[in-house]
Amino acid sequence: MSAAAELKPKAIQADVAEAIAARREYSAGFVTDIASDTVAPGLSEDVIRLISARKGEPEWLLAWRLKAYQNWLKLTPPDWAQLKVPPIDLQAISYYSQPKSHKDGPKSLDEVDPKLLETYKKLGIPLQEQAMLAGVQSSNIAMDVVFDSVSVATTFKAKLKEAGVIFCPISEAVREYPELVQQYLGTVVGINDNYYAALNSAVFTDGSFVFVPKGVRCPMELSTYFRINEKNTGQFERTLIICEDDAQVSYLEGCTAPQRDENQLHAAVVELVALERAEIKYSTVQNWYPGDENGVGGIYNFVTKRGECRGANSKISWTQVETGSAITWKYPSCVLRGDNSIGEFYSVALTHHRQQADTGTKMIHIGKNTRSTIVSKGIAAGHGQQSYRGLVRVLPGASGARNHTQCDSLLIGSHCGAHTFPYTEVRNPSAKLEHEATTSKIGEDQLFYLRSRGIGEEDAVSMIVNGFCKDVFRELPMEFAVEAGKLLAVSLEGAVG
Amino acid sequence: MSFFDTSRLALPADEQERRQAALERFAAEGFPGPRLESWHYSDWSALAEREFPLASAGAEPSFTLDTVQPLPLRPVHTPTPCPAFALDALNLAFATEGVEKTLQGQAQRPFAIVQQVTGAQTMRHLRHRLALDVGASATVLLWDAPGAGESETLLTAVLQLELAAGSQLRLICLQDADAAAIRALHLSARLATDAQLELIQLDFGGRRVRQELDIHLDAPGAVFRQAGLTALAGRSQVDQRSHVWHNAAGCESRSDGRLIAAGRAKAVLNAKVQVQPGAAKTDSETRIASLLLSAGAEIDAKPELEIYADDVKCAHGASFGQLDEAAAFYLRSRGLGADEARQLLTLAFAQSVLDQLPLDGLRAWSEQKVRALLAEQPA
């Protein structure tokens, strides 16, 4: 692997130098003391060229970005979701931000900015992972930390490399494994897929790249923490995970964000590719800043996540716990192309105060005997608005397709809303599908029983909610399951009484 | 757009003006298509190219009915303010006849409204208003009957229902239009305290059919029950959208939709229940069951819930399946032929709706319709 310093573009152009100067002025208002490299706000072809040049990208990627930008100009923001989205000024967003310490190229973990480690500590990153950051290699979780837009530290690389697994920031993958990236990037979520995906394709700065070669079972869970830590900096991560024949990987994504008053846009794209008999498990705990109880501030989380089961007998499983963000617009999907392939979606989404979520999944059955399972649990409290929106589509060739969907909503308080919009489209007479949905409030009798056993109201509600979500929590890796339970309890504080 | 000329209707000037405004609205929006979220599965935009002269008003049905009491079509001259839907606007622009009636007491014989277009390549627009007085009860059959053979016809109908406190209406909407027929029905109902609307929908025909239901449960105790059977073959496309509004506390809605598609038919059902703030103790259940009988057919189901109150019990379910092979095998082992076994099982699937029908003759006739579905495609 080359040192960071060698990977820089040979000549930094004049406009880049200018941009760096602009960034210095801009850095005055930062909340953390890490001096960041930030490009002045605004979106144009020049900004895209600048991002590409800063990252030393090959010509084909720049061309791809520019094509995505041209597509994006023709698209309009989606308006079909059950969401009230205030107009977003995309010209007020800065499209590139890089922690300054990266410029000096930390060659080992010891060189990671201590301020950065301090921030993670405040955000409550488990001690185990802190230790890992400090270089204590006793745990089995590898982590690619994204602080703002550039990965600054990667652990366990050697161990993964030994197994043949590539796990690195996508910008590094572009340099080190350009053929792989070029072969797969944009093949699951195309550059004109939707407004936010096109925007991401044009301006994405970083994200993770995972490649698990034939027959390899990834020796550990892979984990990435995304954080937004810079005022007015939209985050446009791009994640690409590829599992070749008979390969397996489990990927954990979690995010927390420091408190802000201004809305911040997060428009990530995640692409998964599973070849023959491959298995990908993707778990998310999303806890971006949700805004205060009056709906001021908070993250806009407009994410496109899609996996494609290309090979026969492959499997993709999405698990998500969504408690944060002011607005969530997210539909992790599975395209079941290979015969006998399996798609799964397990979701808990919670909206409190003025949060809004329109989330669900799409299962596209193309291959024969494809199966999918959807379990969605929505909880609405305060003035929160919660929608499940899901599509199950069975194409004419998908004989023997099977789907089971269960989506339940729980309402806490009389000012919230819970909505269900399931689309089912069937064009094959041998398909079997079931969809069940219920909406109810917390059972008075359950609450009464717990209270009579001496449990406080808030704890009782939290206990019932945890039980409601159990079907999803048990799909999460252990570390996340614990965190998810705590998150729900914290997020529901003040919802009753 | 020569056929969009309302002056041929020879109406008073002010009414002519209102109709012209409605027509302009329709012309601006055009025939709807998938660019509207509520028209996700149907595209009528190609109809803009066709020409349909107005059928002559006052045409009587081409047959007589004996078990029911026909409600004759009368001229209607009082269009309401311009509606939101494009097809409603089209209806408003041209509708000059319909049934307007207030029903009182307990009606013994069922009433019937017959809608028919007999002239080839023509269009007809009807506007009905039925009101039920306090405590009244009645059964009404709205029959969209065949009449123009193989030629294309366009019929739009708007039916407004007002159910006063404690009244009960059983409405049977039978759509059996010609294979080339284009039909749009918009039914809206307002239910007062303890009023009950029981709706039985049977859809067997039509090339392109769109049905919109807006049911408002406005006062406590209002009940809406719906049983729908859509059984299609050939190239029929029936797209149903229903929106039940729980506007008051303590109302109930139950819906059971059965969809069968054979040949290259397409059945769409979008059933939405919306519980407004304050509508506590709402009890709502929507069931959709679908049966695809052939590889070229398509069924799209979308049961929706939109809930803004917490003390509610709402559920919906949708299922897709096929005829049970084990059951078919059992029937064959008892000596039934393969076709007969499939017919019987298909009929069993539709039975929960057919059982609701109060008229024996209509039930027997509907059963034949369901059995005939399989005729064009042997097992």
Short mmCIF file of C-alpha atoms in Angstrom, two decimals, chain A residues 80 82 385 411 413-414 416-441, chain B residues 37 41 287 292 294-295 297-322:
data_model
loop_
_atom_site.label_atom_id
_atom_site.label_comp_id
_atom_site.label_asym_id
_atom_site.label_seq_id
_atom_site.Cartn_x
_atom_site.Cartn_y
_atom_site.Cartn_z
CA TRP A 80 -44.47 11.29 -3.52
CA GLN A 82 -45.49 11.32 3.00
CA GLN A 385 -44.90 11.08 11.46
CA LEU A 411 -48.63 5.01 18.32
CA GLY A 413 -49.73 9.96 22.07
CA SER A 414 -52.54 11.50 20.06
CA CYS A 416 -48.43 11.51 16.00
CA GLY A 417 -49.22 9.66 12.80
CA ALA A 418 -48.46 6.20 11.45
CA HIS A 419 -49.03 5.32 7.83
CA THR A 420 -48.61 2.27 5.64
CA PHE A 421 -48.25 2.26 1.86
CA PRO A 422 -47.50 -1.22 0.60
CA TYR A 423 -47.37 -1.70 -3.17
CA THR A 424 -47.71 -5.26 -4.47
CA GLU A 425 -47.46 -6.00 -8.17
CA VAL A 426 -47.74 -9.56 -9.34
CA ARG A 427 -47.39 -10.82 -12.88
CA ASN A 428 -46.74 -14.49 -12.25
CA PRO A 429 -49.58 -16.83 -11.35
CA SER A 430 -47.40 -19.12 -9.22
CA ALA A 431 -46.30 -16.40 -6.79
CA LYS A 432 -47.39 -16.50 -3.17
CA LEU A 433 -47.44 -13.27 -1.21
CA GLU A 434 -48.77 -12.24 2.13
CA HIS A 435 -48.93 -8.80 3.58
CA GLU A 436 -50.12 -8.05 7.09
CA ALA A 437 -50.22 -4.68 8.79
CA THR A 438 -51.59 -3.55 12.10
CA THR A 439 -51.65 -0.24 13.89
CA SER A 440 -52.41 0.16 17.53
CA LYS A 441 -51.41 2.02 20.66
CA GLU B 37 -49.48 8.91 -7.89
CA TYR B 41 -51.17 1.55 -12.55
CA ARG B 287 -58.52 -7.53 3.37
CA LEU B 292 -53.94 -14.97 -10.81
CA SER B 294 -52.81 -17.04 -16.16
CA ALA B 295 -49.28 -15.99 -17.00
CA ALA B 297 -52.50 -11.43 -16.17
CA GLU B 298 -51.48 -8.86 -13.58
CA ILE B 299 -52.80 -7.85 -10.18
CA ASP B 300 -51.61 -4.82 -8.25
CA ALA B 301 -52.82 -4.31 -4.70
CA LYS B 302 -52.11 -1.41 -2.41
CA PRO B 303 -53.92 -1.33 0.91
CA GLU B 304 -52.99 1.89 2.69
CA LEU B 305 -53.38 3.21 6.19
CA GLU B 306 -52.96 6.84 7.15
CA ILE B 307 -53.51 7.31 10.85
CA TYR B 308 -53.49 10.48 12.92
CA ALA B 309 -55.07 9.23 16.14
CA ASP B 310 -53.64 6.79 18.66
CA ASP B 311 -56.59 4.99 20.20
CA VAL B 312 -57.45 2.98 17.12
CA LYS B 313 -57.53 -0.56 15.88
CA CYS B 314 -56.56 -0.71 12.24
CA ALA B 315 -55.38 -3.65 10.22
CA HIS B 316 -54.98 -4.53 6.63
CA GLY B 317 -53.79 -7.57 4.79
CA ALA B 318 -53.14 -8.54 1.21
CA SER B 319 -52.42 -11.97 -0.16
CA PHE B 320 -51.62 -13.47 -3.52
CA GLY B 321 -51.91 -17.15 -4.23
CA GLN B 322 -53.10 -19.78 -6.62
#
